[in-house]
Coordinates of C-alpha atoms in Angstrom, one line a residue:
X1 CA 79.5 57.9 90.7
X2 CA 78.2 57.8 94.4
X3 CA 77.1 54.9 95.5
X4 CA 71.8 54.4 95.7
X5 CA 70.7 52.5 98.3
X6 CA 68.0 50.6 96.9
X7 CA 64.8 48.6 97.8
X8 CA 64.2 47.2 93.8
X9 CA 67.2 45.7 92.6
X10 CA 66.1 45.5 89.2
X11 CA 65.0 48.6 88.2
X12 CA 66.5 51.9 89.0
X13 CA 63.6 53.9 90.2
X14 CA 64.1 57.7 91.3
X15 CA 63.9 58.6 94.5
X16 CA 62.9 61.6 96.2
X17 CA 65.9 64.2 96.1
X18 CA 65.9 66.1 99.1
X19 CA 65.8 70.3 99.3
X20 CA 68.5 71.7 97.7
X21 CA 69.7 74.9 99.8
X22 CA 71.5 77.6 98.5
X23 CA 74.7 79.8 99.8
X24 CA 75.9 83.3 98.2
X25 CA 79.7 82.8 99.7
X26 CA 81.8 86.6 99.4
X27 CA 85.2 85.9 97.8
X28 CA 87.6 88.2 97.4
X29 CA 89.3 87.2 94.5
X30 CA 92.8 89.1 95.2
X31 CA 92.8 87.3 98.6
X32 CA 92.2 83.9 96.2
X33 CA 95.3 85.4 93.9
X34 CA 97.2 86.1 97.0
X35 CA 96.7 82.8 98.7
X36 CA 97.4 81.1 94.9
X37 CA 100.8 82.7 94.6
X38 CA 101.6 81.4 98.0
X39 CA 100.8 78.0 97.8
X40 CA 102.9 77.7 94.5
X41 CA 105.6 79.1 96.9
X42 CA 105.5 76.6 98.8
X43 CA 105.2 73.8 96.2
X44 CA 108.5 75.2 94.9
X45 CA 110.2 75.1 98.1
X46 CA 108.9 71.4 99.0
X47 CA 110.5 69.8 95.3
X48 CA 113.3 71.5 96.1
X49 CA 113.8 69.9 99.2
X50 CA 115.3 66.0 98.2
X51 CA 113.5 64.9 102.0
X52 CA 110.3 65.1 104.0
X53 CA 106.6 64.7 101.6
X54 CA 108.3 64.8 98.2
X55 CA 111.1 62.2 99.2
X56 CA 110.2 59.1 96.9
X57 CA 109.0 56.1 98.9
X58 CA 107.9 52.3 97.8
X59 CA 103.6 52.3 99.0
X60 CA 101.0 53.1 101.6
X61 CA 98.1 51.0 103.1
X62 CA 95.8 52.0 104.9
X63 CA 92.4 49.5 105.9
X64 CA 89.2 49.2 104.6
X65 CA 85.9 49.0 107.5
X66 CA 83.6 46.6 105.8
X67 CA 80.3 48.3 106.5
X68 CA 78.2 45.2 106.2
X69 CA 75.3 46.3 106.8
X70 CA 75.2 48.7 104.1
X71 CA 76.8 46.9 102.0
X72 CA 80.2 49.1 101.5
X73 CA 83.3 49.3 101.8
X74 CA 84.8 52.6 103.7
X75 CA 88.4 53.7 103.8
X76 CA 89.6 56.2 107.3
X77 CA 90.7 59.6 106.4
X78 CA 92.3 63.0 107.3
X79 CA 91.1 66.1 105.6
X80 CA 92.4 69.9 107.2
X81 CA 94.5 71.4 109.1
X82 CA 93.5 70.3 111.9
X83 CA 93.6 67.0 110.1
X84 CA 89.3 66.2 110.3
X85 CA 88.4 62.6 110.0
X86 CA 86.5 61.2 108.1
X87 CA 85.5 57.9 106.4
X88 CA 85.1 57.7 103.4
X89 CA 83.9 55.0 101.2
X90 CA 86.1 53.4 98.4
X91 CA 85.4 53.5 94.6
X92 CA 87.0 52.8 92.0
X93 CA 84.3 53.2 89.5
X94 CA 85.0 57.0 89.6
X95 CA 87.8 59.6 90.3
X96 CA 86.8 62.7 92.4
X97 CA 87.2 62.4 96.3
X98 CA 84.7 64.7 97.7
X99 CA 83.2 65.5 100.6
X100 CA 80.1 66.5 102.6
X101 CA 80.3 70.5 103.7
X102 CA 79.0 70.7 106.8
X103 CA 76.9 73.5 106.0
X104 CA 75.4 71.4 103.5
X105 CA 71.1 70.9 104.2
X106 CA 70.9 67.3 104.5
X107 CA 73.0 67.0 107.1
X108 CA 71.2 68.5 109.2
X109 CA 68.1 66.9 107.6
X110 CA 67.1 63.4 109.3
X111 CA 64.3 62.3 107.6
X112 CA 66.9 62.7 104.2
X113 CA 68.6 60.4 106.0
X114 CA 71.4 63.1 107.1
X115 CA 74.5 63.1 106.7
X116 CA 75.8 59.3 109.3
X117 CA 77.7 59.7 112.3
X118 CA 80.1 57.2 114.7
X119 CA 81.3 55.0 113.0
X120 CA 81.0 55.2 109.3
X121 CA 81.4 59.4 108.9
X122 CA 82.5 61.0 112.9
X123 CA 83.2 64.5 111.7
X124 CA 81.9 67.0 108.7
X125 CA 84.4 68.1 107.5
X126 CA 84.4 72.6 108.1
X127 CA 87.0 73.8 105.6
X128 CA 86.4 77.8 108.0
X129 CA 88.4 75.6 110.5
X130 CA 91.1 74.2 108.3
X131 CA 94.0 76.6 107.9
X132 CA 95.2 75.0 105.0
X133 CA 91.9 75.0 103.1
X134 CA 92.1 76.9 99.1
X135 CA 88.9 77.2 96.9
X136 CA 90.1 76.6 93.5
X137 CA 87.1 76.5 91.8
X138 CA 84.1 77.3 92.8
X139 CA 80.8 76.5 91.8
X140 CA 82.6 73.9 89.3
X141 CA 81.9 70.1 91.6
X142 CA 79.0 68.9 90.0
X143 CA 78.4 65.0 89.8
X144 CA 74.5 64.6 89.0
X145 CA 73.4 60.6 88.5
X146 CA 70.5 58.6 87.0
X147 CA 67.8 58.0 90.0
X148 CA 67.7 62.1 90.6
X149 CA 70.4 62.7 93.4
X150 CA 74.0 64.1 92.8
X151 CA 76.1 66.8 95.2
X152 CA 77.2 70.0 94.0
X153 CA 79.7 72.5 95.3
X154 CA 83.4 73.9 94.7
X155 CA 86.7 72.5 93.5
X156 CA 88.6 72.8 96.7
X157 CA 92.6 72.1 97.6
X158 CA 93.8 70.4 102.0
X159 CA 96.0 69.0 103.0
X160 CA 94.8 64.8 102.8
X161 CA 95.7 61.3 105.0
X162 CA 95.3 58.3 104.3
X163 CA 97.6 55.3 105.6
X164 CA 100.5 56.8 107.0
X165 CA 100.7 59.1 103.8
X166 CA 99.8 62.9 103.6
X167 CA 99.1 64.3 100.2
X168 CA 99.3 68.5 100.4
X169 CA 97.2 71.0 98.6
X170 CA 95.7 67.7 97.1
X171 CA 92.5 68.7 95.0
X172 CA 88.8 67.5 96.4
X173 CA 84.9 68.6 96.1
X174 CA 83.7 70.0 99.2
X175 CA 79.8 69.6 98.3
X176 CA 77.7 72.6 99.7
X177 CA 74.9 70.8 98.0
X178 CA 73.9 67.0 98.4
X179 CA 71.3 64.6 98.6
X180 CA 73.9 61.5 99.2
X181 CA 75.2 61.6 102.3
X182 CA 78.5 59.8 102.5
X183 CA 81.5 61.3 101.0
X184 CA 83.3 59.0 98.7
X185 CA 86.4 58.3 97.5
X186 CA 87.4 58.3 93.8
X187 CA 90.2 56.1 92.8
X188 CA 89.3 55.4 88.6
X189 CA 90.9 57.0 85.6
X190 CA 91.0 60.6 85.9
X191 CA 89.5 60.7 82.1
X192 CA 86.7 60.0 83.9
X193 CA 86.5 63.2 86.8
X194 CA 82.7 65.3 87.7
X195 CA 84.8 68.3 85.9
X196 CA 85.0 66.9 82.9
X197 CA 81.9 67.0 82.0
X198 CA 79.9 69.6 84.1
X199 CA 83.0 72.0 85.2
X200 CA 85.6 73.7 82.8
X201 CA 86.9 70.6 81.6
X202 CA 90.2 69.9 82.9
X203 CA 91.4 67.0 84.5
X204 CA 93.3 67.5 87.4
X205 CA 95.2 64.6 89.3
X206 CA 93.3 62.3 91.2
X207 CA 94.3 60.4 94.0
X208 CA 96.8 57.9 93.1
X209 CA 98.6 60.2 90.7
X210 CA 98.4 63.0 93.5
X211 CA 100.3 59.9 95.2
X212 CA 103.7 59.9 91.8
X213 CA 103.5 63.3 92.4
X214 CA 104.5 63.8 95.2
X215 CA 106.5 60.8 95.8
X216 CA 104.2 58.3 97.6
X217 CA 104.1 55.9 95.7
X218 CA 106.3 54.8 91.9
X219 CA 103.6 53.7 89.8
X220 CA 100.0 55.2 89.7
X221 CA 98.5 51.4 90.8
X222 CA 96.4 50.3 93.9
X223 CA 95.7 46.8 95.3
X224 CA 92.3 45.8 96.7
X225 CA 91.9 42.7 99.8
X226 CA 88.8 43.0 100.5
X227 CA 88.9 39.5 102.2
X228 CA 85.3 37.7 103.2
X229 CA 81.4 38.1 103.7
X230 CA 81.8 38.2 107.1
X231 CA 85.7 40.1 108.8
X232 CA 85.4 43.1 109.6
X233 CA 88.1 44.6 107.3
X234 CA 89.8 44.9 104.2
X235 CA 92.8 46.9 102.7
X236 CA 94.1 48.6 99.8
X237 CA 97.4 48.8 99.0
X238 CA 98.8 52.2 96.4
X239 CA 101.5 51.2 94.8
X240 CA 102.6 47.4 94.9
X241 CA 101.4 44.0 95.6
X242 CA 101.0 41.8 97.9
X243 CA 102.4 38.0 97.5
X244 CA 101.1 37.0 101.0
X245 CA 97.3 38.2 100.2
X246 CA 96.6 35.7 97.5
X247 CA 97.3 31.9 96.2
X248 CA 97.4 30.1 92.7
X249 CA 98.9 32.4 89.6
X250 CA 98.3 36.8 89.9
X251 CA 97.5 36.7 86.2
X252 CA 96.6 39.9 83.9
X253 CA 94.4 41.2 81.4
X254 CA 93.7 44.4 79.4
X255 CA 91.9 47.1 80.4
X256 CA 89.1 48.8 76.4
X257 CA 88.3 51.7 76.5
X258 CA 84.4 53.3 75.8
X259 CA 83.5 53.2 72.3
X260 CA 82.1 56.5 73.0
X261 CA 85.2 58.7 74.0
X262 CA 87.9 56.1 73.0
X263 CA 89.2 57.0 76.2
X264 CA 89.4 54.4 78.3
X265 CA 87.4 56.4 81.7
X266 CA 86.3 52.6 83.8
X267 CA 87.8 49.1 84.4
X268 CA 85.9 48.0 81.8
X269 CA 87.7 43.5 81.1
X270 CA 86.8 41.3 79.1
X271 CA 84.6 38.8 80.6
X272 CA 84.8 35.9 79.1
X273 CA 83.6 32.3 81.1
X274 CA 81.6 30.6 83.6
X275 CA 80.6 27.7 84.8
X276 CA 78.9 26.9 87.6
X277 CA 80.0 23.5 90.3
X278 CA 78.4 21.6 93.3
X279 CA 78.7 18.4 95.1
X280 CA 76.5 16.8 92.2
X281 CA 78.9 17.9 88.9
X282 CA 79.7 21.5 87.0
X283 CA 77.9 23.2 84.1
X284 CA 79.2 25.6 81.4
X285 CA 77.3 28.0 80.9
X286 CA 78.3 30.8 78.9
X287 CA 80.8 29.2 74.3
X288 CA 83.5 28.6 74.0
X289 CA 83.3 32.5 72.1
X290 CA 82.1 34.2 75.1
X291 CA 83.3 37.5 75.1
X292 CA 81.4 40.4 77.1
X293 CA 82.9 44.4 78.7
X294 CA 82.7 43.9 82.2
X295 CA 83.3 46.6 84.5
X296 CA 85.0 45.9 88.3
X297 CA 83.0 47.9 90.1
X298 CA 84.4 48.1 94.3
X299 CA 81.1 50.7 94.1
X300 CA 78.8 48.0 94.2
X301 CA 77.7 46.3 95.9
X302 CA 76.1 43.2 94.2
X303 CA 77.4 41.4 90.6
X304 CA 74.9 42.9 87.1
X305 CA 74.9 39.7 84.5
X306 CA 74.1 39.6 81.2
X307 CA 70.4 38.6 81.3
X308 CA 70.8 35.2 79.9
X309 CA 74.0 34.5 82.3
X310 CA 72.5 35.7 84.8
X311 CA 68.7 33.6 83.5
X312 CA 70.6 31.0 84.0
X313 CA 71.9 31.3 87.2
X314 CA 69.3 31.3 89.1
X315 CA 68.3 28.0 87.4
X316 CA 71.3 26.5 88.7
X317 CA 70.5 28.1 92.4
X318 CA 67.0 27.6 92.9
X319 CA 66.4 31.0 92.4
X320 CA 63.5 32.8 92.4
X321 CA 62.4 36.9 91.8
X322 CA 60.5 39.2 94.4
X323 CA 58.4 41.5 92.5
X324 CA 57.7 43.1 95.1
X325 CA 61.0 43.3 96.8
X326 CA 62.6 44.3 93.3
X327 CA 64.7 41.8 94.8
X328 CA 66.6 38.3 93.6
X329 CA 65.7 35.5 96.2
X330 CA 66.8 31.9 97.4
X331 CA 66.8 30.4 101.0
X332 CA 69.5 31.0 103.4
X333 CA 70.6 27.2 103.6
X334 CA 72.1 27.3 99.9
X335 CA 75.3 29.0 102.2
X336 CA 75.3 25.9 103.4
X337 CA 76.2 24.3 99.8
X338 CA 79.8 23.2 98.8
X339 CA 79.7 25.0 95.1
X340 CA 81.1 27.7 93.2
X341 CA 80.6 29.9 90.5
X342 CA 83.8 30.2 88.8
X343 CA 84.2 33.0 86.5
X344 CA 86.2 33.5 83.9
X345 CA 88.5 36.9 81.9
X346 CA 90.5 37.7 79.7
X347 CA 90.2 35.0 77.4
X348 CA 93.0 32.0 77.4
X349 CA 95.0 31.6 80.3
X350 CA 92.6 34.0 82.0
X351 CA 92.3 33.9 85.6
X352 CA 89.8 31.9 86.3
X353 CA 87.9 32.9 90.2
X354 CA 86.1 30.7 91.7
X355 CA 82.9 32.6 94.5
X356 CA 82.3 30.1 97.7
X357 CA 78.0 30.1 97.0
X358 CA 78.0 30.9 100.3
X359 CA 79.4 34.3 99.8
X360 CA 76.6 35.3 97.6
X361 CA 73.0 34.8 99.7
X362 CA 72.9 37.7 101.4
X363 CA 70.9 38.8 105.0
X364 CA 66.6 40.2 103.8
X365 CA 65.3 41.1 107.2
X366 CA 61.7 41.7 108.8
X367 CA 60.5 45.5 110.3
X368 CA 60.0 43.2 113.2
X369 CA 63.9 42.3 113.2
X370 CA 63.3 38.8 112.5
X371 CA 64.2 36.8 109.1
X372 CA 61.4 36.3 106.3
X373 CA 60.6 32.7 105.9
X374 CA 59.1 30.9 103.4
X375 CA 55.3 29.0 103.0
X376 CA 57.5 25.8 104.5
X377 CA 58.9 27.5 107.4
X378 CA 62.3 28.1 105.9
X379 CA 64.2 30.6 105.6
X380 CA 64.4 33.4 103.0
X381 CA 68.5 35.2 102.4
X382 CA 68.6 37.4 98.6
X383 CA 71.6 36.4 96.3
X384 CA 74.3 39.0 95.5
X385 CA 73.6 38.8 91.7
X386 CA 71.1 40.4 89.7
X387 CA 70.5 40.7 86.1
X388 CA 72.2 43.8 84.1
X389 CA 69.6 44.8 81.9
X390 CA 70.3 48.5 80.4
X391 CA 73.0 48.9 82.6
X392 CA 76.5 48.0 82.0
X393 CA 77.4 44.7 83.1
X394 CA 79.0 45.3 86.7
X395 CA 80.8 43.1 88.8
X396 CA 81.4 44.8 92.7
X397 CA 82.0 43.1 96.1
X398 CA 80.4 39.6 95.9
X399 CA 82.6 38.5 93.4
X400 CA 85.9 41.2 93.7
X401 CA 85.5 39.5 98.0
X402 CA 87.3 36.3 96.2
X403 CA 89.4 37.8 93.8
X404 CA 92.9 39.9 94.9
X405 CA 93.3 43.1 92.1
X406 CA 95.3 45.2 91.4
X407 CA 94.0 47.8 89.9
X408 CA 97.4 49.5 86.7
X409 CA 95.9 52.9 86.1
X410 CA 99.4 53.4 84.0
X411 CA 99.1 50.5 82.0
X412 CA 95.7 50.1 82.2
X413 CA 95.8 46.2 82.9
X414 CA 93.8 44.3 86.1
X415 CA 95.7 41.4 87.2
X416 CA 93.0 38.4 89.5
X417 CA 94.0 35.9 91.4
X418 CA 92.5 34.0 93.9
X419 CA 91.9 35.4 97.0
X420 CA 93.5 33.9 100.7
X421 CA 90.6 34.6 102.6
X422 CA 91.8 35.8 106.6
X423 CA 95.6 35.7 106.1
X424 CA 97.5 36.9 108.7
X425 CA 101.0 37.5 106.3
X426 CA 102.1 40.5 104.7
X427 CA 105.2 40.5 101.4
X428 CA 104.9 43.8 99.7
X429 CA 106.8 44.5 96.8
X430 CA 106.2 47.1 95.6
X431 CA 106.0 48.8 91.2
X432 CA 109.9 49.2 90.8
X433 CA 109.6 52.2 88.9
X434 CA 106.1 54.5 87.3
X435 CA 105.2 52.0 84.5
X436 CA 106.2 49.1 85.5
X437 CA 104.3 46.1 84.8
X438 CA 103.0 44.4 87.3
X439 CA 105.4 42.1 90.1
X440 CA 104.3 39.0 90.1
X441 CA 101.6 39.3 87.6
X442 CA 102.2 36.4 84.6
X443 CA 100.6 37.8 81.0
X444 CA 97.2 35.8 79.7
X445 CA 97.9 33.9 76.9
X446 CA 95.4 35.0 74.6
X447 CA 93.6 38.5 74.7
X448 CA 89.7 38.8 74.1
X449 CA 89.1 42.3 72.7
X450 CA 85.7 44.2 74.3
X451 CA 84.1 46.9 73.8
X452 CA 82.3 49.2 76.1
X453 CA 79.8 50.8 74.8
X454 CA 78.1 51.9 78.8
X455 CA 74.6 51.7 77.3
X456 CA 74.8 47.7 77.7
X457 CA 76.6 44.6 78.0
X458 CA 78.3 44.2 73.7
X459 CA 78.9 40.0 73.2
X460 CA 82.5 40.3 70.0
X461 CA 84.5 37.4 69.2
X462 CA 87.3 36.7 71.2
X463 CA 89.9 33.8 72.5
X464 CA 88.1 31.4 74.5
X465 CA 87.2 31.0 77.6
X466 CA 89.2 30.0 80.0
X467 CA 89.3 26.7 82.0
X468 CA 89.8 24.9 84.2
X469 CA 91.1 21.6 82.8
X470 CA 90.5 19.2 80.2
X471 CA 87.9 17.8 81.7
X472 CA 85.8 20.8 81.0
X473 CA 82.2 20.0 80.3
X474 CA 80.5 20.9 77.5
X475 CA 78.4 24.0 76.8
X476 CA 74.8 22.9 75.7
X477 CA 72.4 25.6 76.2
X478 CA 69.5 23.8 75.3
X479 CA 70.7 21.1 77.4
X480 CA 67.3 19.5 79.6
X481 CA 69.8 18.8 82.1
X482 CA 71.8 21.0 84.6
X483 CA 74.5 19.2 86.6
X484 CA 75.3 20.8 89.1
X485 CA 71.4 21.8 89.9
X486 CA 70.1 19.3 92.5
X487 CA 74.1 19.8 93.8
X488 CA 72.6 23.4 95.0
X489 CA 69.3 22.6 95.9
X490 CA 70.3 19.5 98.3
X491 CA 70.4 22.1 100.5
X492 CA 66.5 23.3 100.2
X493 CA 65.4 19.7 99.6
X494 CA 67.9 17.3 101.2
X495 CA 67.6 15.6 98.1
X496 CA 71.0 13.9 97.0
X497 CA 69.6 13.5 93.6
X498 CA 72.6 13.6 90.7
X499 CA 70.5 14.9 88.0
X500 CA 68.0 17.7 87.1
X501 CA 65.8 19.2 85.1
X502 CA 65.9 22.4 84.1
X503 CA 62.8 23.3 85.4
X504 CA 63.4 21.5 89.0
X505 CA 66.1 23.1 89.0
X506 CA 64.3 26.7 89.7
X507 CA 61.6 25.2 91.7
X508 CA 63.4 22.4 93.5
X509 CA 63.1 25.6 96.6
X510 CA 60.5 26.2 99.1
X511 CA 57.2 26.9 97.9
X512 CA 56.3 30.7 97.5
X513 CA 55.4 32.4 100.4
X514 CA 53.6 36.5 101.1
X515 CA 55.8 38.7 100.8
X516 CA 54.5 41.3 104.2
X517 CA 56.5 44.3 106.0
X518 CA 59.3 43.4 104.7
X519 CA 62.8 45.2 104.2
X520 CA 65.3 44.1 102.2
X521 CA 69.4 44.6 103.7
X522 CA 70.7 47.7 102.2
X523 CA 72.1 47.3 99.2
X524 CA 74.5 49.6 97.3
X525 CA 73.9 49.5 93.2
X526 CA 76.5 52.2 91.3
X527 CA 74.3 54.9 89.2
X528 CA 76.0 56.2 86.1
X529 CA 76.9 60.0 87.0
X530 CA 75.1 61.6 83.7
X531 CA 76.4 64.5 82.6
X532 CA 76.7 65.1 78.3
X533 CA 76.7 61.1 77.9
X534 CA 80.2 60.1 79.5
X535 CA 78.4 57.4 81.5
X536 CA 81.1 56.8 85.7
X537 CA 80.4 54.1 87.9
X538 CA 81.1 53.6 91.7

């Protein structure tokens, strides 16, 4: 799935699509067959060579660029022969690597945003300049999204390089017609490739599997370390775990299939607990038997929580809804509070990831370039959490920055640990073999089961919520007070009171203000791909 830039983060509004341009391309079937035969012979020759590209390696590491203004993470890659440099958005919620073609109409349409250059997209792929380009699926690449955007074109094979590793005859999509100007590097399950629902229905080895098949890594797995909000770079490690990038235990939990298809098509895990901690106390915001299907998705900037849970978080943090902006508003001073939201996964013994409130406070900008203010003079920011509504529960970058996340596609598991921000050390441990267990990980002792319906946030019985110790607070949704709320409000009011009611917690921030000429800092929300009813998430 591809990124969606929204001015409204609460409701997916249809966006105007670029005018499409149809290109008639003449192909020679006999020439294509000859090319395929040459490629097959070349592959057989390389496979017999015990050295070179197909020699078994261990890991591939690539730096990720934090494009903070866009709210995205990019990987620098090269495509073709000679290699042409691109920056692709990294996306655990989709499965295809695709690039915009130089002749795509959008790329010459500056009014629609074009195809970004500079640090985001240094050079559009021009397949006519690649000597190793081979079209293998005419008109078979087609991804569309619920807001009306999408990309369509052909599947092709070419050389693909990332982080010092190179793949030959790697299959990708080339967008001859697109309303999305930046290419996507989808690294999810190949069972959710666009070709399955909108092409000829076949499955091909996408990036993680191709790396295994061509000997770059031993198992289809990778680790994400996004680093903190202010850091300019993070990293992705294919085929291994860097034990110097996290603290505490690395704990593995199960990934669950879709109830619609019975296949594992997304990184769906059991979200089983949430608590809030501030200088004034801790509140447990979910009951002991809580279990909700949630997707861990690097292609989504923010975090989407079940509506009732999100409402309690807003009360804790003194957040308010701006209907004009379609955003959740908080005082920027909230970033100064030494407080956390503590997310638990997988039930008893599962990982608990603490997200500093400061990592949830995102900028707002006036068209003049200034930060908007409340009527009492305090600066206003947006909160990196939204209610999911009819969308699935998604844990995007505002969560993933605080977690070291290992995605194991072969064993259908994810391992999480508290990230070590700005770590300069590295101690890489590779997967020992195909299907090997996640290195250095331990399993949660009680697994909570969930089912992904892709149309809501199902609640089912599961293991007890993972707590932080024997002194964990008792869940009481009808309580008249929230212990942590006054601690979060202190930054906005100067108050240090140790108690707060739900009513005053929501109103503890500055007075409402008039919004005029306000631009929400670009936030990318994962979209649901529409094909034959199967949903994909960026």
